[in-house]
Short mmCIF file of C-alpha atoms and ligand atoms in Angstrom, two decimals:
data_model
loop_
_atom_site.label_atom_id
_atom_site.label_comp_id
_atom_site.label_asym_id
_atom_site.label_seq_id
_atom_site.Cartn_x
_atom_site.Cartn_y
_atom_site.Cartn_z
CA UNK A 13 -14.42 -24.37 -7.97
CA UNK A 14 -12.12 -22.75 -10.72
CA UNK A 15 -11.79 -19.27 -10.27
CA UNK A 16 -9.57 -17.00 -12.60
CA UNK A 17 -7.40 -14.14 -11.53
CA UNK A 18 -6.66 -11.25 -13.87
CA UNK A 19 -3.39 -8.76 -12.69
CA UNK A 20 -0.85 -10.83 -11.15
CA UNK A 21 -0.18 -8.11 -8.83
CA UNK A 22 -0.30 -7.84 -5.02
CA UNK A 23 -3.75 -8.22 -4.61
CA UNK A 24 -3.92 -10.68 -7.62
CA UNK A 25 -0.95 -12.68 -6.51
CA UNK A 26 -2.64 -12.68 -2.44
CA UNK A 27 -5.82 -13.63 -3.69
CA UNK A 28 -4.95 -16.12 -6.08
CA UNK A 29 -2.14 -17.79 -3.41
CA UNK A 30 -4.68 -17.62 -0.30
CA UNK A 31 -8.04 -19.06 -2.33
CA UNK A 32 -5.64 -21.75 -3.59
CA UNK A 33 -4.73 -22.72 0.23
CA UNK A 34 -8.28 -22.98 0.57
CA UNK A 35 -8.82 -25.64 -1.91
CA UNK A 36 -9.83 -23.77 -5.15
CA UNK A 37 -8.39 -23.63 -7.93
CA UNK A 38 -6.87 -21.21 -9.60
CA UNK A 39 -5.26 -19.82 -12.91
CA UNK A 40 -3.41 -16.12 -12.23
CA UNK A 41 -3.22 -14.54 -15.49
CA UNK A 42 -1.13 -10.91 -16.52
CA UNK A 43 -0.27 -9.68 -20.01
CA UNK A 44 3.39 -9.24 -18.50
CA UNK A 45 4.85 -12.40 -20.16
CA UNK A 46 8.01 -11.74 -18.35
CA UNK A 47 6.32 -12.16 -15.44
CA UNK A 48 4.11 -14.92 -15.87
CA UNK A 49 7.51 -17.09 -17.05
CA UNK A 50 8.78 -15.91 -13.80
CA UNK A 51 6.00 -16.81 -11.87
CA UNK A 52 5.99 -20.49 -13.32
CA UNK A 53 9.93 -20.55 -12.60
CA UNK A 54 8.20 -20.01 -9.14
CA UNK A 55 10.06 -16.36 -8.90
CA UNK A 56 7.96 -13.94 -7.01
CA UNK A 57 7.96 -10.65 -8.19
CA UNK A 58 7.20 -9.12 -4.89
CA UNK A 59 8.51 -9.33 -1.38
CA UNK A 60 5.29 -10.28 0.83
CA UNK A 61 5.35 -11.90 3.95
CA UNK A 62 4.53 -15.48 3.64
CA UNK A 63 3.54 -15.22 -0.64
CA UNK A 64 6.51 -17.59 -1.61
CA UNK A 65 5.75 -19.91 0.50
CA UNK A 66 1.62 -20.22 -0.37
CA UNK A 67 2.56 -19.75 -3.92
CA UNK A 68 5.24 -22.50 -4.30
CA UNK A 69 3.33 -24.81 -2.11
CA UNK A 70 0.50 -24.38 -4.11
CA UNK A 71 1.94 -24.48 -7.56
CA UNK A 72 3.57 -28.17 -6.28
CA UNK A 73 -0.09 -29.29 -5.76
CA UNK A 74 -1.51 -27.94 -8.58
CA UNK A 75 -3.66 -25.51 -7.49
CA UNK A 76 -2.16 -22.69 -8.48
CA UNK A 77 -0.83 -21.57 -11.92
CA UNK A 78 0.03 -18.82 -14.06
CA UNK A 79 -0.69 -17.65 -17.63
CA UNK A 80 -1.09 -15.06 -19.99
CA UNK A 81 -3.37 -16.49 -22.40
CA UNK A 82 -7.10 -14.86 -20.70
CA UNK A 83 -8.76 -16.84 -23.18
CA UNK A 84 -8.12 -20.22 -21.82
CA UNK A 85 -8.60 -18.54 -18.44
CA UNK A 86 -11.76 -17.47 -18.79
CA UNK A 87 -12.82 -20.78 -20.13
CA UNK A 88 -12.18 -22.91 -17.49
CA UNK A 89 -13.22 -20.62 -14.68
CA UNK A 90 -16.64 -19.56 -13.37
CA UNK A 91 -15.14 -16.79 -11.08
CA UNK A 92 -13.63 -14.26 -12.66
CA UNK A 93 -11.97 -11.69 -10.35
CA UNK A 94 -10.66 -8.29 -12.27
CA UNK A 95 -7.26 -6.69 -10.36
CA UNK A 96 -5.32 -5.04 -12.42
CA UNK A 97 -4.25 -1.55 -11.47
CA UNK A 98 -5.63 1.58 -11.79
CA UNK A 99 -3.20 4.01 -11.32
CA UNK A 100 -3.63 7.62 -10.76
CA UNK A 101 -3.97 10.22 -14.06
CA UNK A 102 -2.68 13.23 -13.96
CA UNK A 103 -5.61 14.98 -12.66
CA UNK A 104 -6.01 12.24 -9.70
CA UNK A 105 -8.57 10.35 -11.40
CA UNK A 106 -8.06 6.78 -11.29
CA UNK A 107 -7.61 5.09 -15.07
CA UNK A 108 -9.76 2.52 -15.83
CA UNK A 109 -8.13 1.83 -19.09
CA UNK A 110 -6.80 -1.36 -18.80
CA UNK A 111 -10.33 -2.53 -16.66
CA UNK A 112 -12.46 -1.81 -20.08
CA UNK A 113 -9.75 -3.76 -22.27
CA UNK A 114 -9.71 -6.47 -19.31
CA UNK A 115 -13.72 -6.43 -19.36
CA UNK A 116 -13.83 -6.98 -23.44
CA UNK A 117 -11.56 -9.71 -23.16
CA UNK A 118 -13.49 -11.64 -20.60
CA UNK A 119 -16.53 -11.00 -23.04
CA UNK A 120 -15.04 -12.53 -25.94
CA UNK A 121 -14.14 -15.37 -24.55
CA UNK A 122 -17.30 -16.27 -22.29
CA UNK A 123 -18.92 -19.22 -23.40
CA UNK A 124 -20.94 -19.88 -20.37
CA UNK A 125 -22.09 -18.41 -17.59
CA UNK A 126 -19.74 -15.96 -15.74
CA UNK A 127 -19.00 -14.20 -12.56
CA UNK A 128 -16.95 -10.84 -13.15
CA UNK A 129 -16.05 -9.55 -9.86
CA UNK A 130 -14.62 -6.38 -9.31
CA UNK A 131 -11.09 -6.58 -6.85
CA UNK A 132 -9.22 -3.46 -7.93
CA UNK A 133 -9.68 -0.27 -6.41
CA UNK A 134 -12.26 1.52 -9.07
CA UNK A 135 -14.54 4.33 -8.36
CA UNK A 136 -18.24 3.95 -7.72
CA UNK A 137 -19.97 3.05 -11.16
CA UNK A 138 -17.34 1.17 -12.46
CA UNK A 139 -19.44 -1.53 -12.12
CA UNK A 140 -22.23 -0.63 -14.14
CA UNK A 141 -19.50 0.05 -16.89
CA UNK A 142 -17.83 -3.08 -16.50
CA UNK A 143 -21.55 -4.64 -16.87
CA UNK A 144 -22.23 -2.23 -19.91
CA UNK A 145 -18.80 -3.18 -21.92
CA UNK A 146 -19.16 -7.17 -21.23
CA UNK A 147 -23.01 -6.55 -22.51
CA UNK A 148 -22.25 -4.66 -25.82
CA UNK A 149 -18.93 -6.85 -26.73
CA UNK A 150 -20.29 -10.84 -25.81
CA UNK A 151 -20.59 -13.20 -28.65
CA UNK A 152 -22.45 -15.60 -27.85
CA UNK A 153 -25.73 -15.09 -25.77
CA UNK A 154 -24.70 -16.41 -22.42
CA UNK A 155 -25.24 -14.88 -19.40
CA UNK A 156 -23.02 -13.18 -16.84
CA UNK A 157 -23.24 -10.83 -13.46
CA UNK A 158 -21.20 -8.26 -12.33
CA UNK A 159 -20.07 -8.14 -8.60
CA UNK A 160 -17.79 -5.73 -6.60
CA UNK A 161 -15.33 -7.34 -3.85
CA UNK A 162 -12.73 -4.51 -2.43
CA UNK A 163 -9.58 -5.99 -0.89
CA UNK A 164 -8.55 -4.02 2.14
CA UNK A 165 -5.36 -5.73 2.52
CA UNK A 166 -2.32 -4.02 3.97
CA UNK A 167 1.01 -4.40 2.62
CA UNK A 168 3.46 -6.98 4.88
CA UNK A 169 0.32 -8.10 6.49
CA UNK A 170 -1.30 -9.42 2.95
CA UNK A 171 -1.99 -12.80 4.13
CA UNK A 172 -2.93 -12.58 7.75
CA UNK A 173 -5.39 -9.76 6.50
CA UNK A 174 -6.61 -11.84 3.73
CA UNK A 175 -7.39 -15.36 5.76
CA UNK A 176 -8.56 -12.97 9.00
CA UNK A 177 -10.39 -9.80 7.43
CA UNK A 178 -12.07 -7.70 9.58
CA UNK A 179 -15.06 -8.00 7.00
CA UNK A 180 -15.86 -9.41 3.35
CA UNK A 181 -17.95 -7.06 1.67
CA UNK A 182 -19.69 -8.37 -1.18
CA UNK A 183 -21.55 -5.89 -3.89
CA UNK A 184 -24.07 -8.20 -5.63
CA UNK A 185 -27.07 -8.24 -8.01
CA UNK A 186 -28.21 -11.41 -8.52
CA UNK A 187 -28.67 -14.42 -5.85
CA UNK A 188 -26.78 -16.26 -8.01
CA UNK A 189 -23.73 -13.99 -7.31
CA UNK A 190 -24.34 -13.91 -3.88
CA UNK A 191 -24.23 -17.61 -3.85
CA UNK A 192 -21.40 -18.02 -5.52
CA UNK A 193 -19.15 -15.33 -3.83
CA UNK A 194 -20.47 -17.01 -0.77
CA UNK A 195 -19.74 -20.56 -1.61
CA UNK A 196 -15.61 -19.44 -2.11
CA UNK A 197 -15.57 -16.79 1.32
CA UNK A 198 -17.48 -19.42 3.35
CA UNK A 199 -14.07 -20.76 3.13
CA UNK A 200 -12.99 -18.11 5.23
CA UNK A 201 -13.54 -17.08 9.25
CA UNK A 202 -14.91 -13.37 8.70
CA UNK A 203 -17.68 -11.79 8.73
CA UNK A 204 -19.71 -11.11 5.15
CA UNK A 205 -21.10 -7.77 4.41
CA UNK A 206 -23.56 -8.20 1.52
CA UNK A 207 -24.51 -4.45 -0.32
CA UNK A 208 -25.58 -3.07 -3.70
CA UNK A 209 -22.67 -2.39 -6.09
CA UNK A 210 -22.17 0.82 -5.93
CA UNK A 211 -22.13 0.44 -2.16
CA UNK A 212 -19.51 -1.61 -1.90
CA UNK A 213 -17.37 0.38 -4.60
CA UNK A 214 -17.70 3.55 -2.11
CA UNK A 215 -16.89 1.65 1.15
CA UNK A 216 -13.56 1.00 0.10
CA UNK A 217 -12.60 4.52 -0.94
CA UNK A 218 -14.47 5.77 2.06
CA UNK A 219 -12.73 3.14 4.15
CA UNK A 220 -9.00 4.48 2.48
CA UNK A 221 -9.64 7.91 2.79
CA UNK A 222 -10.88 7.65 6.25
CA UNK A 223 -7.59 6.11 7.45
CA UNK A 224 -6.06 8.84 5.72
CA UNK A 225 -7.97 11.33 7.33
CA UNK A 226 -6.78 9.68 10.93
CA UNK A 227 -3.15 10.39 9.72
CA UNK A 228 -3.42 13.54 8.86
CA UNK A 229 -5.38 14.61 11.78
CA UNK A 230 -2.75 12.90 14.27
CA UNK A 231 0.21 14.75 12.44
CA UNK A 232 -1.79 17.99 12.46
CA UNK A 233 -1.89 17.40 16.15
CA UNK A 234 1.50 16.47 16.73
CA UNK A 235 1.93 19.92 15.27
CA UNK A 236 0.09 21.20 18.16
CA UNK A 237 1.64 19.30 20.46
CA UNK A 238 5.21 20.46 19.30
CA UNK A 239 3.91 24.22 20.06
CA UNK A 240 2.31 23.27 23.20
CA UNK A 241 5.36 21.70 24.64
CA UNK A 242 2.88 18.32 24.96
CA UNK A 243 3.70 14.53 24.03
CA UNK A 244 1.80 12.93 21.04
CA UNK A 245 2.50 9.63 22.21
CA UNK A 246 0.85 10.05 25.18
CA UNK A 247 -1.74 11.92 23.41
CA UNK A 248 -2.63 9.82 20.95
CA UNK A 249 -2.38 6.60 23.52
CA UNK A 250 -5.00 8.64 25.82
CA UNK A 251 -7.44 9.40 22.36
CA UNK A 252 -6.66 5.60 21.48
CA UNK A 253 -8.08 4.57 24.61
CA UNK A 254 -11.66 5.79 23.77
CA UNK A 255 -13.56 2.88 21.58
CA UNK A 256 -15.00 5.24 19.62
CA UNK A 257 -11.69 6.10 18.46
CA UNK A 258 -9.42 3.61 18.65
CA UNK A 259 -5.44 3.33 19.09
CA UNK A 260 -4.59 2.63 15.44
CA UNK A 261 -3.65 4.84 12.57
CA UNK A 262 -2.50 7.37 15.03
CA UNK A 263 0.78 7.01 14.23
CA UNK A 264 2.36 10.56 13.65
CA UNK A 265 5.07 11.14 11.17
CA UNK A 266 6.60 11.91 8.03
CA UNK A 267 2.53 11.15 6.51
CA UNK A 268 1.15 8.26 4.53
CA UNK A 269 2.57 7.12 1.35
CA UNK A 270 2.01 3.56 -0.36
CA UNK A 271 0.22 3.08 -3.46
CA UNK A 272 -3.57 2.92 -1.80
CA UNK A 273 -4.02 5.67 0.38
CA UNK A 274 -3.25 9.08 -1.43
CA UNK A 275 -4.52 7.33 -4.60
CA UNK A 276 -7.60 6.23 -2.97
CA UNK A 277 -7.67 10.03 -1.42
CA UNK A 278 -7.04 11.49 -4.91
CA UNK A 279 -9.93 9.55 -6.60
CA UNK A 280 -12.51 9.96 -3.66
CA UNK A 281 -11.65 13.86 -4.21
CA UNK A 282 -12.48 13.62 -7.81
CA UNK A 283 -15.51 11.03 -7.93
CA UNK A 284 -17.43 13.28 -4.99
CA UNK A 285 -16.53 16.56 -7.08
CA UNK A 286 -17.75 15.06 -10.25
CA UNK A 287 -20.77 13.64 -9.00
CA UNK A 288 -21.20 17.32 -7.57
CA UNK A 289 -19.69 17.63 -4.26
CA UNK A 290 -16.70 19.44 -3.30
CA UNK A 291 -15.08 17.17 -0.59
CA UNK A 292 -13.21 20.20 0.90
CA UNK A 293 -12.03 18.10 4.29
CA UNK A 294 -9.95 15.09 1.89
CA UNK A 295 -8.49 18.21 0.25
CA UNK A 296 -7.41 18.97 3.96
CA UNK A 297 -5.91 15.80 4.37
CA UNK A 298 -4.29 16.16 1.30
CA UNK A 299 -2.63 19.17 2.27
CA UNK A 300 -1.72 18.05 5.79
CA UNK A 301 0.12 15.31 4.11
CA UNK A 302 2.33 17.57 2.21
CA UNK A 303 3.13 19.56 5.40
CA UNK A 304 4.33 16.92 6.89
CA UNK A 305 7.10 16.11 4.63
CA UNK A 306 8.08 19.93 4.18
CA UNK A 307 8.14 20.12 8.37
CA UNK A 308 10.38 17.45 8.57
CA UNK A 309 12.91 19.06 6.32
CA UNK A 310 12.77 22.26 7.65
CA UNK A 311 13.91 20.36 10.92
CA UNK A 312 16.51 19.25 9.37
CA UNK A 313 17.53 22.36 7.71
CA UNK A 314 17.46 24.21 10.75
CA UNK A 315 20.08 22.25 12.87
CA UNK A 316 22.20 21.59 10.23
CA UNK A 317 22.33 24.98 9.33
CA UNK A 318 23.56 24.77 5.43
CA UNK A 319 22.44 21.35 3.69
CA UNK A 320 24.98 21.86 0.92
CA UNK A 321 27.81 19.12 1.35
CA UNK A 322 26.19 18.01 4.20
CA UNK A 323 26.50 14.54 4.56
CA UNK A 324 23.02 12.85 5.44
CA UNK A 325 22.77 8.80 6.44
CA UNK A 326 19.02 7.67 5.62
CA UNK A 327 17.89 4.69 7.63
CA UNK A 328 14.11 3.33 5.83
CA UNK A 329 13.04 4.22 2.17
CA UNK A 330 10.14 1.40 1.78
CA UNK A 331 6.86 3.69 2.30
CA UNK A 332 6.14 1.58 5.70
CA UNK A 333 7.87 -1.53 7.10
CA UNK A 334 7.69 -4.94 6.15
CA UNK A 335 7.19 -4.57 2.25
CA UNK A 336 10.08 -3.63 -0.58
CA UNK A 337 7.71 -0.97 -2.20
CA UNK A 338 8.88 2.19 -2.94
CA UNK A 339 5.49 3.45 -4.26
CA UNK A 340 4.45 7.16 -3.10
CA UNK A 341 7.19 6.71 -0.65
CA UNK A 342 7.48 9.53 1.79
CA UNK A 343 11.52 8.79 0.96
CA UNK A 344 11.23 9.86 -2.27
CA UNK A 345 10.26 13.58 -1.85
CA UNK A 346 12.28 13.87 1.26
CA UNK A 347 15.85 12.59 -0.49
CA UNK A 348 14.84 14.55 -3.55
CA UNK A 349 14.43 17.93 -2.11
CA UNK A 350 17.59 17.33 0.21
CA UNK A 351 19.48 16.47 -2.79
CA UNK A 352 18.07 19.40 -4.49
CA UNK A 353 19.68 21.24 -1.85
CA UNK A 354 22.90 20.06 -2.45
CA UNK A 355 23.08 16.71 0.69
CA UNK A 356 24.87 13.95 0.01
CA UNK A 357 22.74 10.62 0.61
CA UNK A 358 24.15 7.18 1.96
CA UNK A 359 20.48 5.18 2.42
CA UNK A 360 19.49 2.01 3.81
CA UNK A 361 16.54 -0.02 3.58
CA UNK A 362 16.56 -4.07 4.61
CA UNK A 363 14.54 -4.76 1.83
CA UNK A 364 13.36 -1.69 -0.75
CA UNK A 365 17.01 -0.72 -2.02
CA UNK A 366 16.87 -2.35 -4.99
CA UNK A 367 13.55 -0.60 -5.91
CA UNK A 368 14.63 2.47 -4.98
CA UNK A 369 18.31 2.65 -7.38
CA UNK A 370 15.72 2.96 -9.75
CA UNK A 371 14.03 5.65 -8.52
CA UNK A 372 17.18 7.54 -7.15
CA UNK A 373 19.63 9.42 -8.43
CA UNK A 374 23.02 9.85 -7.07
CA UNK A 375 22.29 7.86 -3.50
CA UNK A 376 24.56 5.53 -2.20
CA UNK A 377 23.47 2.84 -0.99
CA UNK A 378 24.61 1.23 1.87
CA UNK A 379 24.86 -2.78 3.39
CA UNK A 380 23.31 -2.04 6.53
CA UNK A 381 22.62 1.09 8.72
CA UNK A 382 26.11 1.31 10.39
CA UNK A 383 27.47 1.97 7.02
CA UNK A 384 24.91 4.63 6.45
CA UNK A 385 25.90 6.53 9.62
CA UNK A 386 29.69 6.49 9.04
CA UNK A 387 30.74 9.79 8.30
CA UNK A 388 27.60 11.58 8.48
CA UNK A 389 26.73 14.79 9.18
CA UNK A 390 23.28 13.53 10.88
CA UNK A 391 20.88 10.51 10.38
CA UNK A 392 17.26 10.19 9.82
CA UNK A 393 14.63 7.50 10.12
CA UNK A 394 11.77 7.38 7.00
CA UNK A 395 10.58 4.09 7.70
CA UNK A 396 10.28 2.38 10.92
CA UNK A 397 11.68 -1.13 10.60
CA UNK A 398 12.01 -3.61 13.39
CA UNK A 399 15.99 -4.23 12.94
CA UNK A 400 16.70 -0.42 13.78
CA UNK A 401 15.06 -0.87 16.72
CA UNK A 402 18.13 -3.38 17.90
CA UNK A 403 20.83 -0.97 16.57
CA UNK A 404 23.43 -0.84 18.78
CA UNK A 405 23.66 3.05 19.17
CA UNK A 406 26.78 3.56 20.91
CA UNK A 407 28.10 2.56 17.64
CA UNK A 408 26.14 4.52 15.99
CA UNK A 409 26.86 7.33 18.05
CA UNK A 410 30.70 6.70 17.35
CA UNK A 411 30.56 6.33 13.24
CA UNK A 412 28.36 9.61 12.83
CA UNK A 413 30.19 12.76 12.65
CA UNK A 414 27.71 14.63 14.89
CA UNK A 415 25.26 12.64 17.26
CA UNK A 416 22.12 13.92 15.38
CA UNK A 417 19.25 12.21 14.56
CA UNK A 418 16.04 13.47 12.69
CA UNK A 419 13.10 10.48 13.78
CA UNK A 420 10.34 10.79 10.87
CA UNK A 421 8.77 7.66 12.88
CA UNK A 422 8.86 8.24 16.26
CA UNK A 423 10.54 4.89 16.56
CA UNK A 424 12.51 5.70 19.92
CA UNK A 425 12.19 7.20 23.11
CA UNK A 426 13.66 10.37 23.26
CA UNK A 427 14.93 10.47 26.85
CA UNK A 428 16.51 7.18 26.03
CA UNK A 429 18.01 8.77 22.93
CA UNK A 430 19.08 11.69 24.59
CA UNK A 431 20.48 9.56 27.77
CA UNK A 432 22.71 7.65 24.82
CA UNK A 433 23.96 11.52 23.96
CA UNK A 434 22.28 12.37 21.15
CA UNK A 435 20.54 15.45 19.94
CA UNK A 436 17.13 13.75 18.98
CA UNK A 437 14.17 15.15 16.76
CA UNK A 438 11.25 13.45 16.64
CA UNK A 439 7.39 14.57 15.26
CA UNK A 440 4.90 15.93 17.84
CA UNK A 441 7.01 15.53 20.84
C1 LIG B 1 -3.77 0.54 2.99
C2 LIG B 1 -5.01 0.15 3.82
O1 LIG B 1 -4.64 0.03 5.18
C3 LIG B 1 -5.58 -1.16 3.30
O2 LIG B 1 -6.78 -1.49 4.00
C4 LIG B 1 -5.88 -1.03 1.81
O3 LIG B 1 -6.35 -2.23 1.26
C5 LIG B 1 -4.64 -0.59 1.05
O4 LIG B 1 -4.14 0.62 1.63
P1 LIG B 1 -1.22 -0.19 2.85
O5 LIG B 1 -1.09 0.77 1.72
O6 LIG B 1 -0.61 -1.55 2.72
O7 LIG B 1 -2.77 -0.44 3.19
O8 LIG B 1 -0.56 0.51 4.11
P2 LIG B 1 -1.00 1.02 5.55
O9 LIG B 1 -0.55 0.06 6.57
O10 LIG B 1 -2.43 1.40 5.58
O11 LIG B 1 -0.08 2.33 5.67
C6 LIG B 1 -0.24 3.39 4.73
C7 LIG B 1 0.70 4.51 5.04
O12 LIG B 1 0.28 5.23 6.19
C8 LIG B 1 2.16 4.12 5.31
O13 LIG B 1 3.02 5.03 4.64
C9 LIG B 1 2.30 4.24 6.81
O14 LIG B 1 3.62 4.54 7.19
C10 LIG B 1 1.36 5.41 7.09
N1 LIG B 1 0.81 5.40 8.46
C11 LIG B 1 0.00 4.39 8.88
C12 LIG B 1 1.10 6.47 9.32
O15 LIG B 1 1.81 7.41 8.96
N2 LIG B 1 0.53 6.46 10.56
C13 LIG B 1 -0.28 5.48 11.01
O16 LIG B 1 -0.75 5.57 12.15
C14 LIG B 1 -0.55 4.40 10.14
#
């Protein structure tokens, strides 16, 4: 089967790489011509676990390649899967934009049958748009049906989540949809969902805002716990324990960033209000979010007294381990506001840094975390990689100018941290 890909992004670039491991073939196409002449230099624009290796293996073979010219595309492909991105507008809404423009490309060029299938995070009804603007802006009289498909990949886990989902949800209208969408995820061990369009539109911003939710509602009771004088590791590994609730995404800490979960959070807030309901618990989580960030520099604030000229060594900027994206980092508001009040920043990050110069202002940056801690008045953790788990800390412990260190991850023990003589800070605990 030929399949097209439009938005060579992460969940374009994933899904083009992993169905072309799986024996279709596949033309990724993005208006970014910069980017596509990358991509066929075999230079990926990403850091993903695994991607370079799919795509270049694939490319060799010919069963991947890369264009901008959606035309040609859309001619030679049945399956055409929509996922570009729709970023956030100011008033949280997400902007479909560049999906109508995608949409009225795909119908000029159809000269056949086509499948459009929806991949990018859209709100419920998007669908019945994207159907409306192929309808009114076709040439020819061919046929076409719209499907949804939501990717609930995580970032740094792209392609383990993408070959292994926990489930393929499929929003179809025809059986001629179904069968097709079938015939290229019967290439894949997971279970199939099959709904109505709209359904499968909400399950994915139900799904994000539900993890969300979990996040907030961990950090809200680490916040307890704090008061209390109680553990939230132990707490959340006895909640965790219950099926019914499950261990994961009960991570406290600094809160959720990335580029899908408060997005997804934002939009769910403003598709329920517009469709008339006020979705006052998201607004919650929201909120809770916020706090968490705030919290965390208070901490800090309070044991270093005056932040002014205060040296401050920042190990993790990436919004979560694993991935080099910077996107609604929790970082980025924390090193802003401390900068704001007058720190000086030395960061690290094994693989984000070069993202983040251009998002920072002022920061050094530093080789590796050792570097980071020389000189500094205290150290804190934003992200929780696996390499600063293997720090060696009486180093650490020597380079810093005070033995202080603010854990936005909970990444370390704190009796072992304390044993090591440090004054240690963690969330919830
Ligand atoms: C998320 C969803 O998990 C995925 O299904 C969807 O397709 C895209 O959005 P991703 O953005 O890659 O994936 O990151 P995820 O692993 O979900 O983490 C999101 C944020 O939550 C990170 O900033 C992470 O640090 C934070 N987090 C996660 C916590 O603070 N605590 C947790 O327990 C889990």
């Amino acid at each position: 089967m030929n399949i097209a890909i439009i938005g060579a992004g992460y969940v374009g670039l994933v899904t083009g790489a992993c169905f072309a491991e799986l024996g279709v073939k596949v033309v990724c196409v993005d208006n970014d011509t910069d980017k596509i002449k990358a991509l066929n230099k075999l230079k990926i624009p990403i850091y993903e676990p695994g991607l370079e290796d799919l795509i270049k293996r694939n490319f060799r073979q010919g069963r991947i390649s890369f264009t901008s010219d959606i035309d040609r595309a859309v001619a030679r492909s049945q399956v055409i899967f929509i996922a570009i991105g729709t970023p956030p507008k100011d008033n949280g809404e997400a902007d479909l934009t560049g999906i109508e423009k995608v949409a009225t490309a795909i119908a000029r060029s159809m000269t056949d049958y086509r499948l459009i299938v929806e991949k990018s995070t859209v709100p419920v009804e998007t669908g019945s748009w994207v159907k409306h603007t192929i309808e009114i802006n076709k040439k020819k009289k061919v046929s076409f049906d719209v499907a949804s498909n939501p990717e609930f990949l995580r970032e740094g886990r792209a392609i383990h989540d993408f070959m292994h989902p926990d489930r393929i949800v499929l929003g179809v209208e025809s059986k001629k949809a179904e069968q097709l969408l079938r015939e290229l995820y019967g290439r894949i061990d997971g279970p199939i969902l099959m709904t109505d369009i709209k359904s499968a539109e909400l399950i994915k911003h139900a799904s994000n805002s539900f993890l969300a939710l979990k996040i907030s509602y961990i950090n809200a009771v680490a916040k307890v716990c704090e008061l209390a004088g109680a553990d939230i590791e132990q707490v959340a590994e006895g909640m965790g324990m219950d099926k019914r609730v499950g261990r994961a995404f009960l991570d406290a800490g600094i809160g959720f960033g990335g580029f899908c979960l408060p997005k997804d959070l934002d939009a769910f807030i403003t598709i329920s209000r517009k469709l008339g309901y006020d979705f006052g618990l998201l607004k919650e989580v929201k909120k809770i979010n916020e706090f968490q960030k705030e919290d965390f520099i208070r901490r800090v604030e309070s044991r270093l007294w005056n932040i002014k000229d205060k040296t401050i060594g920042v190990l993790g900027l990436a919004f979560k381990p694993d991935t080099d994206d910077m996107r609604f980092a929790p970082s980025i508001d924390i090193i802003q506001i401390l900068q704001r009040h007058g720190a000086v920043i030395k960061a690290y990050d094994p693989k984000a840094a070069s993202r983040a110069k251009k998002i920072f202002k002022g920061v050094k940056f530093c080789r590796n975390a050792y570097e980071a801690a020389k000189n500094s008045h205290c150290l804190i953790v934003l992200t929780e990689w696996q390499e600063f788990k293997e720090l060696d800390f009486k180093k650490i412990k020597r380079l810093l100018k005070h033995p202080l260190i603010f854990d936005g991850r909970n990444m370390f023990s704190p009796e072992a941290m304390e044993g090591l003589g440090f004054k240690y800070v963690s969330v919830g605990r």
